Amino acid sequence: QVQLVESGGGLVEPGGSLRLSCVVSTSTFNANYMAWIRQAPGRGLEWLSYISGDSRATNYGDSVKGRFIISRDTAKNALYLQMNSLKDEDTAVYYCATGRQVREADYWGQGTLVIVS
Amino acid sequence: DVVMTQSPLSLPVTLGQPASISCRSSQTIVYSDGNIYLSWFHQRPGQSPRRLIYRVSNRGSGVPDRFSGSGSGSDFTLEISRVEAEDVGVYYCMQGTHWPWTFGQGTKVEIE
């Protein structure tokens, strides 16, 4: 069973930066797209960004476009999210996800909490 | 963005009885490959979401057969044939056709 483990969350002041990481337990999904999704406290789920296996294709939601940067290192089975110019409304649990088709989110990590305050 | 509207938002259920959740998309969600990328997820408190159904009616690996999905066009349904205690939590529909992919607001299922 594939496992995804996020890390890097924490408390940061508005305007600050944070880098999240997600390590996948297998290299099986290195050729697959991966994505970041977040869930603000007591709120629903929001797709933030995705990246292709070769890192050539990326896309972002409007709420993070220009502030967040997604990247990956297939040698480390890792996915990253560089978050800059953080705002109060970025406070959320951040999940990484992947699967045969990332748009179907077969697999999720346990999440890492980011608090902007 | 495609808006996914679920109903009801709260669903009291009785153990052993059926339950049904509806999801409506604000526009058609047929992808260019002909597939409808409509998925259902279940989230228990303190846990990450787990995918139950993909492409409208396909059960994910290890998902009990009491869960089924159906629908077409803009209207979709998740049904639980006989609710069990472990089914409590929040259920979300999601469209993976038009970026940004979007989730419904969630339906909270509780045992009566």
PDB file of C-alpha atoms in Angstrom:
ATOM      1  CA  GLN A   1       0.000   0.000   0.000  1.00  0.00           C
ATOM      2  CA  VAL A   2       1.501   3.320  -1.047  1.00  0.00           C
ATOM      3  CA  GLN A   3       2.077   5.872   1.710  1.00  0.00           C
ATOM      4  CA  LEU A   4       2.463   9.626   1.388  1.00  0.00           C
ATOM      5  CA  VAL A   5       3.973  11.564   4.287  1.00  0.00           C
ATOM      6  CA  GLU A   6       3.822  15.353   4.429  1.00  0.00           C
ATOM      7  CA  SER A   7       6.047  17.541   6.576  1.00  0.00           C
ATOM      8  CA  GLY A   8       7.100  21.148   6.928  1.00  0.00           C
ATOM      9  CA  GLY A   9       3.970  22.670   8.384  1.00  0.00           C
ATOM     10  CA  GLY A  10       4.026  25.037  11.323  1.00  0.00           C
ATOM     11  CA  LEU A  11       3.321  28.538  12.564  1.00  0.00           C
ATOM     12  CA  VAL A  12       4.387  31.432  10.342  1.00  0.00           C
ATOM     13  CA  GLU A  13       3.655  35.155  10.368  1.00  0.00           C
ATOM     14  CA  PRO A  14       1.696  36.831   7.571  1.00  0.00           C
ATOM     15  CA  GLY A  15       3.988  37.629   4.680  1.00  0.00           C
ATOM     16  CA  GLY A  16       6.320  34.800   5.580  1.00  0.00           C
ATOM     17  CA  SER A  17       7.323  31.661   3.689  1.00  0.00           C
ATOM     18  CA  LEU A  18       7.184  27.938   4.279  1.00  0.00           C
ATOM     19  CA  ARG A  19       8.180  24.874   2.280  1.00  0.00           C
ATOM     20  CA  LEU A  20       6.120  21.720   2.506  1.00  0.00           C
ATOM     21  CA  SER A  21       7.424  18.296   1.548  1.00  0.00           C
ATOM     22  CA  CYS A  22       5.678  15.049   0.686  1.00  0.00           C
ATOM     23  CA  VAL A  23       7.579  11.790   0.440  1.00  0.00           C
ATOM     24  CA  VAL A  24       6.052   8.796  -1.312  1.00  0.00           C
ATOM     25  CA  SER A  25       6.924   5.298  -0.069  1.00  0.00           C
ATOM     26  CA  THR A  26       7.382   3.916  -3.570  1.00  0.00           C
ATOM     27  CA  SER A  27       8.841   5.111  -6.847  1.00  0.00           C
ATOM     28  CA  THR A  28       5.838   3.615  -8.652  1.00  0.00           C
ATOM     29  CA  PHE A  29       4.210   7.031  -9.002  1.00  0.00           C
ATOM     30  CA  ASN A  30       7.284   8.914 -10.180  1.00  0.00           C
ATOM     31  CA  ALA A  31       5.832   9.064 -13.686  1.00  0.00           C
ATOM     32  CA  ASN A  32       2.436  10.153 -12.386  1.00  0.00           C
ATOM     33  CA  TYR A  33       1.062  13.572 -11.669  1.00  0.00           C
ATOM     34  CA  MET A  34       0.988  14.711  -8.058  1.00  0.00           C
ATOM     35  CA  ALA A  35      -0.959  17.481  -6.388  1.00  0.00           C
ATOM     36  CA  TRP A  36      -1.517  19.589  -3.292  1.00  0.00           C
ATOM     37  CA  ILE A  37      -4.945  20.020  -1.713  1.00  0.00           C
ATOM     38  CA  ARG A  38      -5.798  21.989   1.408  1.00  0.00           C
ATOM     39  CA  GLN A  39      -8.590  22.102   3.948  1.00  0.00           C
ATOM     40  CA  ALA A  40      -9.111  25.212   6.024  1.00  0.00           C
ATOM     41  CA  PRO A  41     -10.424  24.641   9.591  1.00  0.00           C
ATOM     42  CA  GLY A  42     -14.092  23.711   9.491  1.00  0.00           C
ATOM     43  CA  ARG A  43     -14.185  24.272   5.748  1.00  0.00           C
ATOM     44  CA  GLY A  44     -14.169  22.211   2.609  1.00  0.00           C
ATOM     45  CA  LEU A  45     -11.423  20.971   0.362  1.00  0.00           C
ATOM     46  CA  GLU A  46      -9.541  23.016  -2.233  1.00  0.00           C
ATOM     47  CA  TRP A  47      -7.200  21.850  -4.989  1.00  0.00           C
ATOM     48  CA  LEU A  48      -4.132  24.082  -5.101  1.00  0.00           C
ATOM     49  CA  SER A  49      -1.719  22.789  -7.699  1.00  0.00           C
ATOM     50  CA  TYR A  50      -0.570  19.799  -9.696  1.00  0.00           C
ATOM     51  CA  ILE A  51       2.645  18.771 -11.434  1.00  0.00           C
ATOM     52  CA  SER A  52       3.436  16.166 -14.078  1.00  0.00           C
ATOM     53  CA  GLY A  53       5.874  13.318 -13.612  1.00  0.00           C
ATOM     54  CA  ASP A  54       8.556  15.062 -15.654  1.00  0.00           C
ATOM     55  CA  SER A  55       7.804  18.437 -13.999  1.00  0.00           C
ATOM     56  CA  ARG A  56       7.068  20.018 -17.379  1.00  0.00           C
ATOM     57  CA  ALA A  57       3.397  20.637 -16.653  1.00  0.00           C
ATOM     58  CA  THR A  58       2.125  22.555 -13.651  1.00  0.00           C
ATOM     59  CA  ASN A  59      -1.061  24.364 -12.823  1.00  0.00           C
ATOM     60  CA  TYR A  60      -2.311  26.467  -9.931  1.00  0.00           C
ATOM     61  CA  GLY A  61      -5.560  27.612  -8.444  1.00  0.00           C
ATOM     62  CA  ASP A  62      -6.231  31.334  -8.515  1.00  0.00           C
ATOM     63  CA  SER A  63      -5.938  31.665  -4.733  1.00  0.00           C
ATOM     64  CA  VAL A  64      -2.251  30.652  -4.777  1.00  0.00           C
ATOM     65  CA  LYS A  65      -1.101  31.545  -8.278  1.00  0.00           C
ATOM     66  CA  GLY A  66       1.996  33.749  -8.152  1.00  0.00           C
ATOM     67  CA  ARG A  67       2.646  32.950  -4.476  1.00  0.00           C
ATOM     68  CA  PHE A  68       3.076  29.159  -4.341  1.00  0.00           C
ATOM     69  CA  ILE A  69       5.448  27.019  -6.399  1.00  0.00           C
ATOM     70  CA  ILE A  70       5.091  23.261  -6.840  1.00  0.00           C
ATOM     71  CA  SER A  71       8.093  21.082  -7.644  1.00  0.00           C
ATOM     72  CA  ARG A  72       9.249  17.492  -7.284  1.00  0.00           C
ATOM     73  CA  ASP A  73      12.407  15.402  -7.086  1.00  0.00           C
ATOM     74  CA  THR A  74      11.801  11.937  -8.480  1.00  0.00           C
ATOM     75  CA  ALA A  75      15.191  10.725  -7.242  1.00  0.00           C
ATOM     76  CA  LYS A  76      13.850  11.284  -3.718  1.00  0.00           C
ATOM     77  CA  ASN A  77      10.230  10.297  -4.448  1.00  0.00           C
ATOM     78  CA  ALA A  78       9.390  13.759  -3.160  1.00  0.00           C
ATOM     79  CA  LEU A  79       6.922  16.545  -3.873  1.00  0.00           C
ATOM     80  CA  TYR A  80       7.283  20.100  -2.607  1.00  0.00           C
ATOM     81  CA  LEU A  81       5.223  23.242  -2.178  1.00  0.00           C
ATOM     82  CA  GLN A  82       7.054  26.522  -1.683  1.00  0.00           C
ATOM     83  CA  MET A  83       4.612  28.933  -0.106  1.00  0.00           C
ATOM     84  CA  ASN A  84       5.466  32.640  -0.167  1.00  0.00           C
ATOM     85  CA  SER A  85       3.641  35.806   0.872  1.00  0.00           C
ATOM     86  CA  LEU A  86       1.475  33.793   3.218  1.00  0.00           C
ATOM     87  CA  LYS A  87      -1.874  35.192   4.318  1.00  0.00           C
ATOM     88  CA  ASP A  88      -4.161  34.438   7.261  1.00  0.00           C
ATOM     89  CA  GLU A  89      -6.508  32.642   4.878  1.00  0.00           C
ATOM     90  CA  ASP A  90      -3.764  30.164   3.957  1.00  0.00           C
ATOM     91  CA  THR A  91      -4.207  28.574   7.382  1.00  0.00           C
ATOM     92  CA  ALA A  92      -5.199  24.979   6.642  1.00  0.00           C
ATOM     93  CA  VAL A  93      -4.203  21.347   6.637  1.00  0.00           C
ATOM     94  CA  TYR A  94      -2.235  20.675   3.464  1.00  0.00           C
ATOM     95  CA  TYR A  95      -2.452  17.272   1.786  1.00  0.00           C
ATOM     96  CA  CYS A  96      -0.456  15.785  -1.057  1.00  0.00           C
ATOM     97  CA  ALA A  97      -2.206  13.350  -3.377  1.00  0.00           C
ATOM     98  CA  THR A  98      -1.467  11.114  -6.312  1.00  0.00           C
ATOM     99  CA  GLY A  99      -2.791   8.098  -8.159  1.00  0.00           C
ATOM    100  CA  ARG A 100      -3.195   6.549 -11.564  1.00  0.00           C
ATOM    101  CA  GLN A 101      -4.808   9.833 -12.463  1.00  0.00           C
ATOM    102  CA  VAL A 102      -4.187  12.576  -9.924  1.00  0.00           C
ATOM    103  CA  ARG A 103      -7.543  14.142 -10.818  1.00  0.00           C
ATOM    104  CA  GLU A 104      -9.081  11.099  -9.066  1.00  0.00           C
ATOM    105  CA  ALA A 105      -6.882  11.379  -5.952  1.00  0.00           C
ATOM    106  CA  ASP A 106      -6.467   7.666  -5.236  1.00  0.00           C
ATOM    107  CA  TYR A 107      -3.960   8.258  -2.448  1.00  0.00           C
ATOM    108  CA  TRP A 108      -3.610  11.002   0.152  1.00  0.00           C
ATOM    109  CA  GLY A 109      -1.118  11.820   2.827  1.00  0.00           C
ATOM    110  CA  GLN A 110      -2.126  12.410   6.445  1.00  0.00           C
ATOM    111  CA  GLY A 111      -1.725  16.161   6.064  1.00  0.00           C
ATOM    112  CA  THR A 112       0.446  18.853   7.632  1.00  0.00           C
ATOM    113  CA  LEU A 113      -1.002  21.875   9.442  1.00  0.00           C
ATOM    114  CA  VAL A 114      -0.001  25.383   8.436  1.00  0.00           C
ATOM    115  CA  ILE A 115      -1.017  28.264  10.688  1.00  0.00           C
ATOM    116  CA  VAL A 116      -0.521  31.813   9.480  1.00  0.00           C
ATOM    117  CA  SER A 117      -0.832  34.203  12.389  1.00  0.00           C
TER     118      SER A 117
ATOM    119  CA  ASP B   1     -15.107  27.405 -11.600  1.00  0.00           C
ATOM    120  CA  VAL B   2     -17.458  24.438 -11.603  1.00  0.00           C
ATOM    121  CA  VAL B   3     -19.628  24.556  -8.496  1.00  0.00           C
ATOM    122  CA  MET B   4     -20.517  21.210  -6.948  1.00  0.00           C
ATOM    123  CA  THR B   5     -23.669  21.380  -4.822  1.00  0.00           C
ATOM    124  CA  GLN B   6     -24.451  18.558  -2.425  1.00  0.00           C
ATOM    125  CA  SER B   7     -27.680  17.766  -0.631  1.00  0.00           C
ATOM    126  CA  PRO B   8     -28.469  17.283   2.094  1.00  0.00           C
ATOM    127  CA  LEU B   9     -25.671  18.930   4.060  1.00  0.00           C
ATOM    128  CA  SER B  10     -26.608  16.909   7.142  1.00  0.00           C
ATOM    129  CA  LEU B  11     -27.947  13.375   7.040  1.00  0.00           C
ATOM    130  CA  PRO B  12     -29.087  11.502  10.161  1.00  0.00           C
ATOM    131  CA  VAL B  13     -29.113   7.800   9.381  1.00  0.00           C
ATOM    132  CA  THR B  14     -30.239   4.600  11.076  1.00  0.00           C
ATOM    133  CA  LEU B  15     -27.881   1.658  11.312  1.00  0.00           C
ATOM    134  CA  GLY B  16     -28.765  -0.983   8.749  1.00  0.00           C
ATOM    135  CA  GLN B  17     -30.887   1.408   6.705  1.00  0.00           C
ATOM    136  CA  PRO B  18     -30.026   2.880   3.291  1.00  0.00           C
ATOM    137  CA  ALA B  19     -28.730   6.410   2.768  1.00  0.00           C
ATOM    138  CA  SER B  20     -28.357   8.612  -0.283  1.00  0.00           C
ATOM    139  CA  ILE B  21     -26.427  11.816  -1.052  1.00  0.00           C
ATOM    140  CA  SER B  22     -26.935  13.950  -4.145  1.00  0.00           C
ATOM    141  CA  CYS B  23     -24.406  16.062  -5.991  1.00  0.00           C
ATOM    142  CA  ARG B  24     -25.075  18.479  -8.818  1.00  0.00           C
ATOM    143  CA  SER B  25     -22.479  20.188 -11.022  1.00  0.00           C
ATOM    144  CA  SER B  26     -22.997  23.719 -12.353  1.00  0.00           C
ATOM    145  CA  GLN B  27     -21.948  22.578 -15.823  1.00  0.00           C
ATOM    146  CA  THR B  28     -21.342  19.369 -17.674  1.00  0.00           C
ATOM    147  CA  ILE B  29     -18.240  17.511 -16.500  1.00  0.00           C
ATOM    148  CA  VAL B  30     -17.538  15.268 -19.450  1.00  0.00           C
ATOM    149  CA  TYR B  31     -13.803  15.380 -20.181  1.00  0.00           C
ATOM    150  CA  SER B  32     -12.314  15.447 -23.666  1.00  0.00           C
ATOM    151  CA  ASP B  33     -11.524  11.721 -23.364  1.00  0.00           C
ATOM    152  CA  GLY B  34     -15.217  10.985 -22.896  1.00  0.00           C
ATOM    153  CA  ASN B  35     -14.947  10.165 -19.197  1.00  0.00           C
ATOM    154  CA  ILE B  36     -16.881  11.868 -16.415  1.00  0.00           C
ATOM    155  CA  TYR B  37     -14.402  12.508 -13.620  1.00  0.00           C
ATOM    156  CA  LEU B  38     -16.808  12.497 -10.708  1.00  0.00           C
ATOM    157  CA  SER B  39     -15.468  11.008  -7.495  1.00  0.00           C
ATOM    158  CA  TRP B  40     -16.798  10.522  -3.971  1.00  0.00           C
ATOM    159  CA  PHE B  41     -14.707  10.743  -0.810  1.00  0.00           C
ATOM    160  CA  HIS B  42     -15.306   9.922   2.846  1.00  0.00           C
ATOM    161  CA  GLN B  43     -13.551  11.757   5.644  1.00  0.00           C
ATOM    162  CA  ARG B  44     -13.654  10.698   9.274  1.00  0.00           C
ATOM    163  CA  PRO B  45     -12.780  13.241  12.000  1.00  0.00           C
ATOM    164  CA  GLY B  46      -9.041  13.771  12.219  1.00  0.00           C
ATOM    165  CA  GLN B  47      -8.334  11.734   9.112  1.00  0.00           C
ATOM    166  CA  SER B  48      -7.546  12.534   5.507  1.00  0.00           C
ATOM    167  CA  PRO B  49     -10.239  11.889   2.895  1.00  0.00           C
ATOM    168  CA  ARG B  50     -10.488   8.428   1.401  1.00  0.00           C
ATOM    169  CA  ARG B  51     -11.685   7.948  -2.138  1.00  0.00           C
ATOM    170  CA  LEU B  52     -14.710   5.646  -2.416  1.00  0.00           C
ATOM    171  CA  ILE B  53     -15.941   6.027  -5.982  1.00  0.00           C
ATOM    172  CA  TYR B  54     -14.297   7.265  -9.177  1.00  0.00           C
ATOM    173  CA  ARG B  55     -15.666   8.005 -12.630  1.00  0.00           C
ATOM    174  CA  VAL B  56     -19.246   8.107 -11.289  1.00  0.00           C
ATOM    175  CA  SER B  57     -19.716   4.437 -10.456  1.00  0.00           C
ATOM    176  CA  ASN B  58     -16.394   2.620  -9.984  1.00  0.00           C
ATOM    177  CA  ARG B  59     -15.584   1.474  -6.464  1.00  0.00           C
ATOM    178  CA  GLY B  60     -12.028   2.006  -5.314  1.00  0.00           C
ATOM    179  CA  SER B  61      -9.813  -0.788  -4.056  1.00  0.00           C
ATOM    180  CA  GLY B  62     -11.063  -2.186  -0.751  1.00  0.00           C
ATOM    181  CA  VAL B  63     -14.285  -0.153  -0.735  1.00  0.00           C
ATOM    182  CA  PRO B  64     -17.226  -2.205   0.571  1.00  0.00           C
ATOM    183  CA  ASP B  65     -19.871  -3.085  -1.988  1.00  0.00           C
ATOM    184  CA  ARG B  66     -22.559  -1.372   0.108  1.00  0.00           C
ATOM    185  CA  PHE B  67     -21.288   1.859  -1.494  1.00  0.00           C
ATOM    186  CA  SER B  68     -22.449   2.625  -5.016  1.00  0.00           C
ATOM    187  CA  GLY B  69     -22.380   5.632  -7.295  1.00  0.00           C
ATOM    188  CA  SER B  70     -24.587   6.607 -10.181  1.00  0.00           C
ATOM    189  CA  GLY B  71     -25.579   9.552 -12.309  1.00  0.00           C
ATOM    190  CA  SER B  72     -25.174  11.308 -15.605  1.00  0.00           C
ATOM    191  CA  GLY B  73     -25.192  14.784 -17.030  1.00  0.00           C
ATOM    192  CA  SER B  74     -25.010  17.079 -14.015  1.00  0.00           C
ATOM    193  CA  ASP B  75     -26.688  14.926 -11.377  1.00  0.00           C
ATOM    194  CA  PHE B  76     -24.920  12.277  -9.362  1.00  0.00           C
ATOM    195  CA  THR B  77     -25.740  10.126  -6.361  1.00  0.00           C
ATOM    196  CA  LEU B  78     -23.852   8.179  -3.729  1.00  0.00           C
ATOM    197  CA  GLU B  79     -25.834   5.422  -2.058  1.00  0.00           C
ATOM    198  CA  ILE B  80     -25.085   3.318   0.981  1.00  0.00           C
ATOM    199  CA  SER B  81     -27.235   0.204   0.930  1.00  0.00           C
ATOM    200  CA  ARG B  82     -27.028  -0.524   4.679  1.00  0.00           C
ATOM    201  CA  VAL B  83     -25.332   2.029   6.895  1.00  0.00           C
ATOM    202  CA  GLU B  84     -22.739   0.770   9.357  1.00  0.00           C
ATOM    203  CA  ALA B  85     -21.306   2.632  12.342  1.00  0.00           C
ATOM    204  CA  GLU B  86     -17.970   3.187  10.567  1.00  0.00           C
ATOM    205  CA  ASP B  87     -19.739   5.128   7.800  1.00  0.00           C
ATOM    206  CA  VAL B  88     -20.155   8.260   9.917  1.00  0.00           C
ATOM    207  CA  GLY B  89     -18.225  11.314   8.811  1.00  0.00           C
ATOM    208  CA  VAL B  90     -18.331  13.782   5.942  1.00  0.00           C
ATOM    209  CA  TYR B  91     -18.830  12.784   2.320  1.00  0.00           C
ATOM    210  CA  TYR B  92     -17.615  14.925  -0.567  1.00  0.00           C
ATOM    211  CA  CYS B  93     -18.219  14.735  -4.281  1.00  0.00           C
ATOM    212  CA  MET B  94     -15.533  16.113  -6.567  1.00  0.00           C
ATOM    213  CA  GLN B  95     -15.199  16.883 -10.263  1.00  0.00           C
ATOM    214  CA  GLY B  96     -11.796  16.270 -11.852  1.00  0.00           C
ATOM    215  CA  THR B  97     -12.737  17.453 -15.343  1.00  0.00           C
ATOM    216  CA  HIS B  98     -12.331  21.241 -15.368  1.00  0.00           C
ATOM    217  CA  TRP B  99      -9.417  22.914 -13.573  1.00  0.00           C
ATOM    218  CA  PRO B 100      -9.565  23.948 -10.849  1.00  0.00           C
ATOM    219  CA  TRP B 101     -11.017  20.615  -9.844  1.00  0.00           C
ATOM    220  CA  THR B 102     -13.628  21.289  -7.197  1.00  0.00           C
ATOM    221  CA  PHE B 103     -15.297  19.583  -4.252  1.00  0.00           C
ATOM    222  CA  GLY B 104     -18.824  19.843  -2.978  1.00  0.00           C
ATOM    223  CA  GLN B 105     -19.451  21.415   0.444  1.00  0.00           C
ATOM    224  CA  GLY B 106     -19.691  18.070   2.141  1.00  0.00           C
ATOM    225  CA  THR B 107     -22.513  16.060   3.680  1.00  0.00           C
ATOM    226  CA  LYS B 108     -22.193  15.144   7.340  1.00  0.00           C
ATOM    227  CA  VAL B 109     -23.549  11.680   8.084  1.00  0.00           C
ATOM    228  CA  GLU B 110     -24.438  10.901  11.678  1.00  0.00           C
ATOM    229  CA  ILE B 111     -26.144   7.977  13.339  1.00  0.00           C
ATOM    230  CA  GLU B 112     -29.582   8.826  14.711  1.00  0.00           C
TER     231      GLU B 112
END
